[in-house]
mmCIF file of C-alpha atoms and ligand atoms in Angstrom:
data_model
loop_
_atom_site.group_PDB
_atom_site.id
_atom_site.type_symbol
_atom_site.label_atom_id
_atom_site.label_comp_id
_atom_site.label_asym_id
_atom_site.label_seq_id
_atom_site.Cartn_x
_atom_site.Cartn_y
_atom_site.Cartn_z
ATOM 1 C CA MET K 24 -1.750 13.966 -12.474
ATOM 2 C CA GLU K 25 -3.288 15.672 -15.533
ATOM 3 C CA VAL K 26 -2.957 12.376 -17.310
ATOM 4 C CA TRP K 27 -5.047 10.643 -14.680
ATOM 5 C CA ALA K 28 -7.668 13.344 -14.789
ATOM 6 C CA LEU K 29 -8.125 12.348 -18.429
ATOM 7 C CA GLY K 30 -8.212 8.786 -17.201
ATOM 8 C CA ILE K 31 -11.579 9.255 -15.542
ATOM 9 C CA GLY K 32 -13.135 9.380 -18.973
ATOM 10 C CA ILE K 33 -11.469 6.111 -19.800
ATOM 11 C CA LEU K 34 -12.518 4.695 -16.470
ATOM 12 C CA LEU K 35 -16.151 5.372 -17.200
ATOM 13 C CA LEU K 36 -16.290 4.608 -20.882
ATOM 14 C CA ASP K 37 -13.573 2.284 -21.952
ATOM 15 C CA ARG K 38 -14.547 -1.303 -21.501
ATOM 16 C CA CYS K 39 -11.526 -2.692 -23.220
ATOM 17 C CA GLN K 40 -9.725 -5.755 -21.965
ATOM 18 C CA LEU K 41 -8.233 -5.571 -18.532
ATOM 19 C CA SER K 42 -5.288 -7.521 -17.304
ATOM 20 C CA ASP K 43 -5.539 -9.810 -14.336
ATOM 21 C CA GLY K 44 -4.573 -7.050 -11.861
ATOM 22 C CA ILE K 45 -6.568 -5.833 -8.897
ATOM 23 C CA LYS K 46 -9.164 -4.117 -11.004
ATOM 24 C CA TRP K 47 -10.838 -2.039 -8.318
ATOM 25 C CA LEU K 48 -7.479 -0.342 -7.644
ATOM 26 C CA ALA K 49 -8.365 1.754 -10.713
ATOM 27 C CA LEU K 50 -10.566 3.711 -8.300
ATOM 28 C CA GLY K 51 -7.359 5.093 -6.799
ATOM 29 C CA MET K 52 -6.299 6.464 -10.173
ATOM 30 C CA SER K 53 -9.406 8.560 -10.682
ATOM 31 C CA SER K 54 -10.661 11.651 -8.967
ATOM 32 C CA ILE K 55 -14.274 10.672 -9.408
ATOM 33 C CA SER K 56 -16.548 11.224 -6.443
ATOM 34 C CA ILE K 57 -18.909 8.348 -5.806
ATOM 35 C CA ASN K 58 -22.033 9.938 -4.448
ATOM 36 C CA THR K 59 -24.925 8.148 -6.134
ATOM 37 C CA GLU K 60 -25.827 4.507 -6.629
ATOM 38 C CA GLN K 61 -25.894 4.980 -10.400
ATOM 39 C CA ILE K 62 -22.172 5.712 -10.469
ATOM 40 C CA CYS K 63 -21.485 2.246 -9.029
ATOM 41 C CA ASP K 64 -22.708 0.633 -12.266
ATOM 42 C CA GLU K 65 -20.476 2.806 -14.394
ATOM 43 C CA LEU K 66 -17.237 2.218 -12.520
ATOM 44 C CA ILE K 67 -14.735 0.110 -14.375
ATOM 45 C CA GLY K 68 -12.975 -2.458 -12.302
ATOM 46 C CA LEU K 69 -15.775 -3.524 -9.975
ATOM 47 C CA ASN K 70 -17.275 -6.970 -10.308
ATOM 48 C CA ASN K 71 -20.975 -7.564 -9.691
ATOM 49 C CA ARG K 72 -20.554 -8.291 -6.008
ATOM 50 C CA GLN K 73 -18.499 -5.123 -5.570
ATOM 51 C CA LYS K 74 -21.136 -3.114 -7.432
ATOM 52 C CA VAL K 75 -23.783 -4.369 -5.016
ATOM 53 C CA LEU K 76 -21.562 -3.413 -2.059
ATOM 54 C CA CYS K 77 -20.956 -0.028 -3.661
ATOM 55 C CA LYS K 78 -24.694 0.649 -3.977
ATOM 56 C CA ARG K 79 -25.403 -0.437 -0.422
ATOM 57 C CA ASN K 80 -22.516 1.620 0.963
ATOM 58 C CA VAL K 81 -22.295 4.671 -1.265
ATOM 59 C CA GLU K 82 -21.137 6.842 1.637
ATOM 60 C CA ILE K 83 -18.163 4.546 2.245
ATOM 61 C CA MET K 84 -16.982 4.372 -1.349
ATOM 62 C CA ASN K 85 -14.929 7.557 -1.330
ATOM 63 C CA SER K 86 -12.935 5.978 1.507
ATOM 64 C CA VAL K 87 -12.346 2.934 -0.689
ATOM 65 C CA THR K 88 -11.068 5.259 -3.410
ATOM 66 C CA MET K 89 -8.843 6.993 -0.869
ATOM 67 C CA GLY K 90 -7.609 3.614 0.393
ATOM 68 C CA ALA K 91 -6.682 2.569 -3.145
ATOM 69 C CA ARG K 92 -4.828 5.825 -3.671
ATOM 70 C CA THR K 93 -2.838 5.643 -0.433
ATOM 71 C CA ALA K 94 -1.998 1.998 -1.174
ATOM 72 C CA ILE K 95 -0.583 2.957 -4.594
ATOM 73 C CA ASP K 96 1.383 5.864 -3.072
ATOM 74 C CA GLU K 97 2.752 3.738 -0.250
ATOM 75 C CA CYS K 98 3.774 0.979 -2.659
ATOM 76 C CA GLN K 99 5.736 3.553 -4.652
ATOM 77 C CA TYR K 100 7.357 4.903 -1.515
ATOM 78 C CA GLN K 101 8.410 1.477 -0.235
ATOM 79 C CA PHE K 102 9.641 0.289 -3.648
ATOM 80 C CA LYS K 103 11.322 3.448 -4.881
ATOM 81 C CA ASN K 104 14.785 1.854 -4.715
ATOM 82 C CA ARG K 105 13.859 -1.419 -6.379
ATOM 83 C CA ARG K 106 13.932 -2.439 -10.016
ATOM 84 C CA TRP K 107 10.179 -2.816 -10.055
ATOM 85 C CA ASN K 108 9.227 0.422 -8.370
ATOM 86 C CA CYS K 109 5.461 0.100 -8.342
ATOM 87 C CA SER K 110 5.041 2.513 -11.212
ATOM 88 C CA THR K 111 1.556 2.819 -12.592
ATOM 89 C CA VAL K 112 1.378 2.099 -16.294
ATOM 90 C CA ASP K 113 -2.155 3.252 -17.056
ATOM 91 C CA PRO K 114 -5.264 4.390 -15.192
ATOM 92 C CA VAL K 115 -7.241 1.224 -15.874
ATOM 93 C CA SER K 116 -4.897 -1.689 -15.249
ATOM 94 C CA VAL K 117 -2.841 0.443 -12.793
ATOM 95 C CA PHE K 118 0.242 -1.791 -12.470
ATOM 96 C CA GLY K 119 -0.140 -3.584 -15.788
ATOM 97 C CA ASN K 120 0.555 -7.286 -15.983
ATOM 98 C CA VAL K 121 2.849 -7.439 -12.972
ATOM 99 C CA LEU K 122 0.041 -8.980 -10.935
ATOM 100 C CA ASP K 123 -0.638 -11.733 -13.459
ATOM 101 C CA GLN K 124 1.817 -14.104 -11.850
ATOM 102 C CA GLY K 125 1.780 -15.141 -8.228
ATOM 103 C CA THR K 126 4.995 -13.280 -7.374
ATOM 104 C CA ARG K 127 6.102 -11.491 -4.201
ATOM 105 C CA GLU K 128 5.304 -8.196 -5.888
ATOM 106 C CA ALA K 129 1.739 -9.380 -6.396
ATOM 107 C CA ALA K 130 1.682 -10.521 -2.761
ATOM 108 C CA PHE K 131 2.732 -7.076 -1.550
ATOM 109 C CA VAL K 132 0.255 -5.217 -3.745
ATOM 110 C CA HIS K 133 -2.620 -7.388 -2.539
ATOM 111 C CA ALA K 134 -1.647 -6.895 1.098
ATOM 112 C CA ILE K 135 -1.160 -3.133 0.895
ATOM 113 C CA SER K 136 -4.400 -2.690 -1.053
ATOM 114 C CA ALA K 137 -6.486 -4.623 1.450
ATOM 115 C CA ALA K 138 -4.772 -2.725 4.274
ATOM 116 C CA GLY K 139 -5.387 0.575 2.481
ATOM 117 C CA VAL K 140 -9.131 0.019 2.330
ATOM 118 C CA ALA K 141 -9.290 -1.166 5.953
ATOM 119 C CA HIS K 142 -7.250 1.811 7.145
ATOM 120 C CA SER K 143 -9.119 4.401 5.146
ATOM 121 C CA VAL K 144 -12.605 3.116 6.000
ATOM 122 C CA THR K 145 -11.676 2.902 9.689
ATOM 123 C CA ARG K 146 -10.372 6.465 9.620
ATOM 124 C CA ALA K 147 -13.628 7.663 8.046
ATOM 125 C CA CYS K 148 -15.634 5.831 10.735
ATOM 126 C CA SER K 149 -13.693 7.604 13.497
ATOM 127 C CA SER K 150 -14.162 10.981 11.856
ATOM 128 C CA GLY K 151 -17.854 10.742 12.604
ATOM 129 C CA GLU K 152 -18.969 11.660 9.115
ATOM 130 C CA LEU K 153 -20.492 8.305 8.215
ATOM 131 C CA GLU K 154 -23.896 6.985 9.200
ATOM 132 C CA LYS K 155 -23.016 3.309 8.925
ATOM 133 C CA CYS K 156 -20.148 3.312 11.373
ATOM 134 C CA GLY K 157 -18.514 5.336 14.085
ATOM 135 C CA CYS K 158 -15.919 4.903 16.796
ATOM 136 C CA ASP K 159 -15.436 1.638 18.593
ATOM 137 C CA ARG K 160 -17.342 2.401 21.813
ATOM 138 C CA THR K 161 -16.929 -1.069 23.291
ATOM 139 C CA ILE K 162 -13.620 0.023 24.805
ATOM 140 C CA ASN K 163 -14.745 2.419 27.510
ATOM 141 C CA GLY K 164 -14.744 3.137 31.215
ATOM 142 C CA LYS K 165 -11.790 3.263 33.532
ATOM 143 C CA SER K 166 -8.602 1.436 32.638
ATOM 144 C CA PRO K 167 -6.632 -0.450 35.334
ATOM 145 C CA ASP K 168 -3.683 1.709 34.261
ATOM 146 C CA GLY K 169 -5.357 4.777 35.714
ATOM 147 C CA PHE K 170 -6.673 6.491 32.635
ATOM 148 C CA THR K 171 -10.137 6.765 31.178
ATOM 149 C CA TRP K 172 -11.007 5.337 27.786
ATOM 150 C CA SER K 173 -12.441 8.085 25.619
ATOM 151 C CA GLY K 174 -14.981 5.730 24.069
ATOM 152 C CA CYS K 175 -13.811 6.680 20.610
ATOM 153 C CA SER K 176 -11.277 4.078 19.566
ATOM 154 C CA ASP K 177 -10.573 3.351 15.912
ATOM 155 C CA ASN K 178 -13.113 0.789 14.737
ATOM 156 C CA ILE K 179 -10.719 -1.515 12.915
ATOM 157 C CA ALA K 180 -13.199 -4.386 13.186
ATOM 158 C CA TYR K 181 -15.533 -2.465 10.898
ATOM 159 C CA GLY K 182 -12.799 -1.363 8.499
ATOM 160 C CA ASN K 183 -11.437 -4.894 8.233
ATOM 161 C CA ALA K 184 -14.878 -6.408 7.739
ATOM 162 C CA PHE K 185 -15.587 -3.965 4.938
ATOM 163 C CA SER K 186 -12.185 -4.597 3.361
ATOM 164 C CA LYS K 187 -12.774 -8.339 3.548
ATOM 165 C CA ALA K 188 -16.197 -8.072 1.925
ATOM 166 C CA PHE K 189 -15.090 -5.667 -0.794
ATOM 167 C CA VAL K 190 -11.499 -6.647 -1.561
ATOM 168 C CA ASP K 191 -11.871 -10.413 -1.201
ATOM 169 C CA ALA K 192 -15.059 -10.437 -3.283
ATOM 170 C CA ARG K 193 -13.073 -10.836 -6.452
ATOM 171 C CA GLU K 194 -11.186 -13.956 -5.379
ATOM 172 C CA ARG K 195 -14.238 -15.750 -4.068
ATOM 173 C CA HIS K 196 -15.970 -14.828 -7.276
ATOM 174 C CA ARG K 197 -13.268 -15.781 -9.744
ATOM 175 C CA HIS K 198 -10.870 -18.618 -9.281
ATOM 176 C CA LYS K 199 -12.513 -21.012 -6.925
ATOM 177 C CA GLY K 200 -10.005 -23.168 -5.118
ATOM 178 C CA GLY K 201 -7.027 -22.223 -7.283
ATOM 179 C CA GLY K 202 -3.602 -21.630 -5.776
ATOM 180 C CA ARG K 203 -3.755 -17.997 -6.869
ATOM 181 C CA ALA K 204 -7.035 -17.413 -5.070
ATOM 182 C CA LEU K 205 -5.588 -18.948 -1.886
ATOM 183 C CA MET K 206 -2.491 -16.801 -2.227
ATOM 184 C CA ASN K 207 -4.397 -13.593 -2.822
ATOM 185 C CA LEU K 208 -6.827 -14.230 0.027
ATOM 186 C CA HIS K 209 -3.956 -15.032 2.386
ATOM 187 C CA ASN K 210 -2.074 -11.851 1.474
ATOM 188 C CA ASN K 211 -5.202 -9.689 1.667
ATOM 189 C CA GLU K 212 -5.697 -10.970 5.196
ATOM 190 C CA ALA K 213 -2.020 -10.431 6.075
ATOM 191 C CA GLY K 214 -2.440 -6.825 4.965
ATOM 192 C CA ARG K 215 -5.460 -6.306 7.203
ATOM 193 C CA ARG K 216 -3.688 -7.916 10.142
ATOM 194 C CA SER K 217 -0.735 -5.581 9.699
ATOM 195 C CA VAL K 218 -3.118 -2.822 10.753
ATOM 196 C CA GLU K 219 -5.145 -4.662 13.374
ATOM 197 C CA LYS K 220 -2.259 -6.367 15.214
ATOM 198 C CA HIS K 221 -0.385 -3.113 15.648
ATOM 199 C CA MET K 222 -3.017 -0.859 17.116
ATOM 200 C CA LYS K 223 -1.611 1.412 19.778
ATOM 201 C CA VAL K 224 -2.927 3.438 22.652
ATOM 202 C CA GLU K 225 -2.920 7.197 22.232
ATOM 203 C CA CYS K 226 -3.742 9.605 25.032
ATOM 204 C CA LYS K 227 -4.564 13.178 25.712
ATOM 205 C CA CYS K 228 -3.941 14.957 28.999
ATOM 206 C CA HIS K 229 -6.396 17.307 30.613
ATOM 207 C CA GLY K 230 -5.752 19.466 33.618
ATOM 208 C CA VAL K 231 -4.388 22.830 34.612
ATOM 209 C CA SER K 232 -1.536 24.024 32.410
ATOM 210 C CA GLY K 233 -0.886 20.709 30.722
ATOM 211 C CA SER K 234 -0.713 18.613 33.895
ATOM 212 C CA CYS K 235 -1.969 15.115 33.407
ATOM 213 C CA GLU K 236 -4.494 14.840 36.230
ATOM 214 C CA LEU K 237 -7.009 13.406 33.832
ATOM 215 C CA LYS K 238 -5.887 11.261 30.973
ATOM 216 C CA THR K 239 -8.190 9.948 28.266
ATOM 217 C CA CYS K 240 -6.970 7.350 25.826
ATOM 218 C CA TRP K 241 -8.180 5.452 22.802
ATOM 219 C CA ARG K 242 -6.957 2.641 20.604
ATOM 220 C CA ALA K 243 -5.521 4.042 17.399
ATOM 221 C CA MET K 244 -4.307 2.503 14.167
ATOM 222 C CA PRO K 245 -0.643 2.682 13.211
ATOM 223 C CA THR K 246 0.060 5.298 10.525
ATOM 224 C CA PHE K 247 -0.146 3.971 6.986
ATOM 225 C CA ARG K 248 3.579 4.604 6.599
ATOM 226 C CA GLU K 249 4.176 2.147 9.468
ATOM 227 C CA VAL K 250 1.847 -0.362 7.829
ATOM 228 C CA GLY K 251 3.755 0.020 4.560
ATOM 229 C CA ALA K 252 7.120 -0.454 6.250
ATOM 230 C CA ARG K 253 5.919 -3.577 8.038
ATOM 231 C CA LEU K 254 4.529 -5.092 4.862
ATOM 232 C CA LYS K 255 7.781 -4.277 3.068
ATOM 233 C CA GLU K 256 9.596 -6.328 5.726
ATOM 234 C CA LYS K 257 7.114 -9.119 5.088
ATOM 235 C CA PHE K 258 7.837 -8.785 1.368
ATOM 236 C CA ASP K 259 11.571 -9.209 2.038
ATOM 237 C CA GLY K 260 10.907 -12.328 4.111
ATOM 238 C CA ALA K 261 8.026 -13.720 2.045
ATOM 239 C CA THR K 262 7.559 -17.491 1.876
ATOM 240 C CA GLU K 263 7.394 -19.404 -1.383
ATOM 241 C CA ALA K 264 4.438 -21.713 -1.046
ATOM 242 C CA ILE K 265 2.690 -24.450 -2.946
ATOM 243 C CA GLN K 266 -0.876 -25.650 -2.872
ATOM 244 C CA GLU K 267 -1.393 -28.969 -1.135
ATOM 245 C CA ARG K 268 -4.457 -31.028 -0.473
ATOM 246 C CA ILE K 269 -4.757 -31.805 3.213
ATOM 247 C CA GLY K 270 -7.785 -34.019 3.781
ATOM 248 C CA THR K 271 -10.564 -32.331 1.838
ATOM 249 C CA ARG K 272 -9.034 -28.867 2.159
ATOM 250 C CA ARG K 273 -6.483 -27.210 -0.025
ATOM 251 C CA GLN K 274 -3.947 -25.010 1.620
ATOM 252 C CA LEU K 275 -0.642 -23.317 0.972
ATOM 253 C CA VAL K 276 2.432 -24.874 2.542
ATOM 254 C CA PRO K 277 6.062 -23.711 2.274
ATOM 255 C CA VAL K 278 7.935 -25.192 -0.698
ATOM 256 C CA ASN K 279 10.954 -25.606 1.531
ATOM 257 C CA LYS K 280 9.842 -27.886 4.355
ATOM 258 C CA GLN K 281 12.814 -26.893 6.539
ATOM 259 C CA PHE K 282 11.434 -23.385 6.866
ATOM 260 C CA LYS K 283 9.039 -22.667 9.622
ATOM 261 C CA PRO K 284 5.494 -22.400 8.315
ATOM 262 C CA HIS K 285 4.239 -18.923 7.508
ATOM 263 C CA THR K 286 1.912 -17.173 9.923
ATOM 264 C CA HIS K 287 -1.279 -15.297 9.075
ATOM 265 C CA GLU K 288 0.775 -12.092 9.026
ATOM 266 C CA ASP K 289 3.430 -13.302 6.579
ATOM 267 C CA LEU K 290 3.246 -12.863 2.838
ATOM 268 C CA VAL K 291 3.267 -15.886 0.551
ATOM 269 C CA TYR K 292 3.970 -16.235 -3.170
ATOM 270 C CA LEU K 293 3.848 -19.048 -5.707
ATOM 271 C CA VAL K 294 6.449 -18.207 -8.321
ATOM 272 C CA PRO K 295 9.831 -16.451 -8.203
ATOM 273 C CA SER K 296 9.843 -12.904 -9.585
ATOM 274 C CA PRO K 297 11.306 -12.008 -12.955
ATOM 275 C CA ASP K 298 14.457 -9.867 -12.721
ATOM 276 C CA PHE K 299 12.661 -6.761 -14.111
ATOM 277 C CA CYS K 300 15.888 -5.802 -15.943
ATOM 278 C CA ASP K 301 14.398 -5.368 -19.412
ATOM 279 C CA PRO K 302 11.146 -3.886 -20.610
ATOM 280 C CA ASP K 303 8.548 -6.622 -21.059
ATOM 281 C CA PRO K 304 4.911 -5.539 -20.952
ATOM 282 C CA SER K 305 3.731 -9.142 -20.695
ATOM 283 C CA ILE K 306 5.162 -9.317 -17.163
ATOM 284 C CA GLY K 307 4.597 -5.649 -16.288
ATOM 285 C CA SER K 308 8.304 -4.793 -16.418
ATOM 286 C CA LEU K 309 9.415 -1.359 -17.591
ATOM 287 C CA GLY K 310 13.089 -2.293 -17.351
ATOM 288 C CA THR K 311 15.669 -0.202 -15.520
ATOM 289 C CA ARG K 312 17.168 1.863 -18.346
ATOM 290 C CA GLY K 313 17.337 5.495 -17.233
ATOM 291 C CA ARG K 314 16.808 4.689 -13.563
ATOM 292 C CA LEU K 315 18.762 6.604 -10.944
ATOM 293 C CA CYS K 316 21.203 4.383 -9.068
ATOM 294 C CA ASN K 317 23.607 4.733 -6.173
ATOM 295 C CA SER K 318 27.234 4.060 -7.093
ATOM 296 C CA SER K 319 28.316 3.426 -3.500
ATOM 297 C CA SER K 320 25.590 0.973 -2.548
ATOM 298 C CA LYS K 321 25.928 -2.784 -2.763
ATOM 299 C CA ALA K 322 22.189 -3.255 -2.317
ATOM 300 C CA ILE K 323 19.478 -3.380 -4.972
ATOM 301 C CA ASP K 324 19.596 0.430 -5.386
ATOM 302 C CA GLY K 325 23.324 0.188 -6.241
ATOM 303 C CA CYS K 326 24.304 0.685 -9.867
ATOM 304 C CA ASP K 327 25.547 -2.895 -10.295
ATOM 305 C CA LEU K 328 22.268 -4.499 -9.371
ATOM 306 C CA MET K 329 19.888 -1.756 -10.504
ATOM 307 C CA CYS K 330 21.459 -1.581 -13.956
ATOM 308 C CA CYS K 331 21.741 -5.376 -14.257
ATOM 309 C CA GLY K 332 25.422 -5.134 -15.195
ATOM 310 C CA ARG K 333 24.772 -2.889 -18.226
ATOM 311 C CA GLY K 334 26.672 -0.022 -16.641
ATOM 312 C CA PHE K 335 25.629 3.569 -16.030
ATOM 313 C CA LYS K 336 26.354 7.096 -17.081
ATOM 314 C CA THR K 337 27.099 9.945 -14.740
ATOM 315 C CA ARG K 338 25.753 13.462 -14.897
ATOM 316 C CA ARG K 339 26.929 16.361 -12.795
ATOM 317 C CA LYS K 340 24.293 18.612 -11.437
ATOM 318 C CA MET K 341 24.350 21.855 -9.468
ATOM 319 C CA VAL K 342 22.170 21.870 -6.423
ATOM 320 C CA VAL K 343 21.340 24.973 -4.457
ATOM 321 C CA GLU K 344 20.856 24.466 -0.752
ATOM 322 C CA ARG K 345 20.458 26.455 2.407
ATOM 323 C CA CYS K 346 23.656 26.437 4.374
ATOM 324 C CA MET K 347 25.647 28.195 7.091
ATOM 325 C CA CYS K 348 22.456 28.833 8.974
ATOM 326 C CA LYS K 349 22.680 31.109 11.988
ATOM 327 C CA PHE K 350 20.193 31.384 14.760
ATOM 328 C CA HIS K 351 19.328 34.975 15.635
ATOM 329 C CA TRP K 352 17.969 35.907 19.068
ATOM 330 C CA CYS K 353 14.979 35.821 19.013
ATOM 331 C CA CYS K 354 13.670 33.887 17.003
ATOM 332 C CA TYR K 355 14.631 33.346 13.475
ATOM 333 C CA VAL K 356 17.185 31.461 11.434
ATOM 334 C CA LYS K 357 19.095 33.057 8.622
ATOM 335 C CA CYS K 358 20.817 30.966 5.975
ATOM 336 C CA LYS K 359 23.038 31.465 2.994
ATOM 337 C CA GLU K 360 22.552 29.790 -0.367
ATOM 338 C CA CYS K 361 25.303 27.410 -1.320
ATOM 339 C CA ARG K 362 25.890 25.758 -4.644
ATOM 340 C CA ARG K 363 27.223 22.275 -4.670
ATOM 341 C CA GLU K 364 27.968 19.926 -7.503
ATOM 342 C CA VAL K 365 26.543 16.444 -7.178
ATOM 343 C CA GLU K 366 26.911 13.421 -9.370
ATOM 344 C CA GLU K 367 23.917 11.445 -10.475
ATOM 345 C CA HIS K 368 24.141 8.017 -12.022
ATOM 346 C CA TYR K 369 21.686 6.632 -14.507
ATOM 347 C CA CYS K 370 21.425 3.088 -15.795
ATOM 348 C CA LEU K 371 22.286 2.472 -19.433
HETATM 349 C C1 NAG N 19 10.129 3.996 -11.605
HETATM 350 O O1 NAG N 19 10.648 3.337 -12.734
HETATM 351 C C2 NAG N 19 10.283 3.907 -13.978
HETATM 352 C C3 NAG N 19 10.844 3.063 -15.112
HETATM 353 O O2 NAG N 19 11.558 1.969 -14.705
HETATM 354 C C4 NAG N 19 10.779 5.337 -14.049
HETATM 355 O O3 NAG N 19 10.340 5.933 -15.247
HETATM 356 C C5 NAG N 19 10.272 6.136 -12.862
HETATM 357 O O4 NAG N 19 10.839 7.422 -12.852
HETATM 358 C C6 NAG N 19 10.610 5.426 -11.563
HETATM 359 N N1 NAG N 19 10.025 6.132 -10.447
HETATM 360 C C7 NAG N 19 10.744 6.553 -9.421
HETATM 361 C C8 NAG N 19 9.990 7.248 -8.350
HETATM 362 O O5 NAG N 19 11.933 6.356 -9.343
HETATM 363 C C1 NAG N 20 24.056 5.499 -1.420
HETATM 364 O O1 NAG N 20 24.413 4.344 -0.700
HETATM 365 C C2 NAG N 20 25.205 4.605 0.446
HETATM 366 C C3 NAG N 20 25.632 3.245 1.011
HETATM 367 O O2 NAG N 20 24.549 2.370 1.171
HETATM 368 C C4 NAG N 20 24.398 5.441 1.435
HETATM 369 O O3 NAG N 20 25.157 5.721 2.592
HETATM 370 C C5 NAG N 20 23.965 6.750 0.753
HETATM 371 O O4 NAG N 20 23.133 7.503 1.618
HETATM 372 C C6 NAG N 20 23.245 6.464 -0.539
HETATM 373 N N1 NAG N 20 23.016 7.710 -1.247
HETATM 374 C C7 NAG N 20 21.825 8.099 -1.658
HETATM 375 C C8 NAG N 20 21.753 9.388 -2.424
HETATM 376 O O5 NAG N 20 20.802 7.428 -1.457
#
């Protein structure tokens, strides 16, 4: 984290070349607080359209920063057992060149980033601290199910609209009509839908001693962990697509015509991913040397696949844990400390 604190300086001053990543994600790597319009001009990673949006919505920008940060964290959580584990390579390009190609990894990062902004802005709206937006009050009154709507549902329509304006700005601006632009826009939208389509109803009971005589409910977003898990499933089942001209429009259609066409919630990609076995900065790969692997797993976290057949070395490690815990009446738990030797495997 200290490293990224230094990164703010770079973020403000360094105007060196950036890779083709999602440049505004750099916001999530800084701890800068955006509280004046002037700061918008100094932020690296925003295009002109995004700078205009920043100036018009200064109070929302810290939520965008927060959305970028939670998207990066969630990507790392969901990908921790994969060869490409969503590691950030520097505070400006964030993921390096991994987003240069239209791979599934790029698809996931676009979707989670757009979802992150939508989620974070919506949360800020509900908190009541913003002037531009608040709760969704259109859902109110008595429900046929016998409860009362609180009138303060999460305003995902606002969060999604802001995400669309801010996050999609870059694609509309840059590669007009290209397959990559279509892919990125599709995946951005899939990310936003992964929040919107899975809103749930949460309730609170009022009444004497917790009875539920009066129940008020509101529509609430899924947690961001749930959004991340859903998008990870979409990553696993992503559709390889190709740009086709249909009439005057271009659109993405599945490469394999036997497959059912992708929906608005599915992720699409244009090129197969590299294997990420060896370090190669030009494709954003750090390689898997030194990565922890699981010797009893046959999946991608298993040593065979993770280490790409290069083999692994094993280290024994002592771990100290709480054990033989006893419950004492009333009310505490007393444990002993146990030492246990564990084996850890690292890729060669
Ligand atoms: C992700 O991978 C990089 C290099 O491949 C490694 O240095 C880092 O520790 C990994 N992160 C996690 C959380 O495993
Ligand atoms: C290793 O993989 C096995 C089999 O998939 C699993 O049961 C176990 O929990 C994994 N161990 C760790 C430390 O993740």
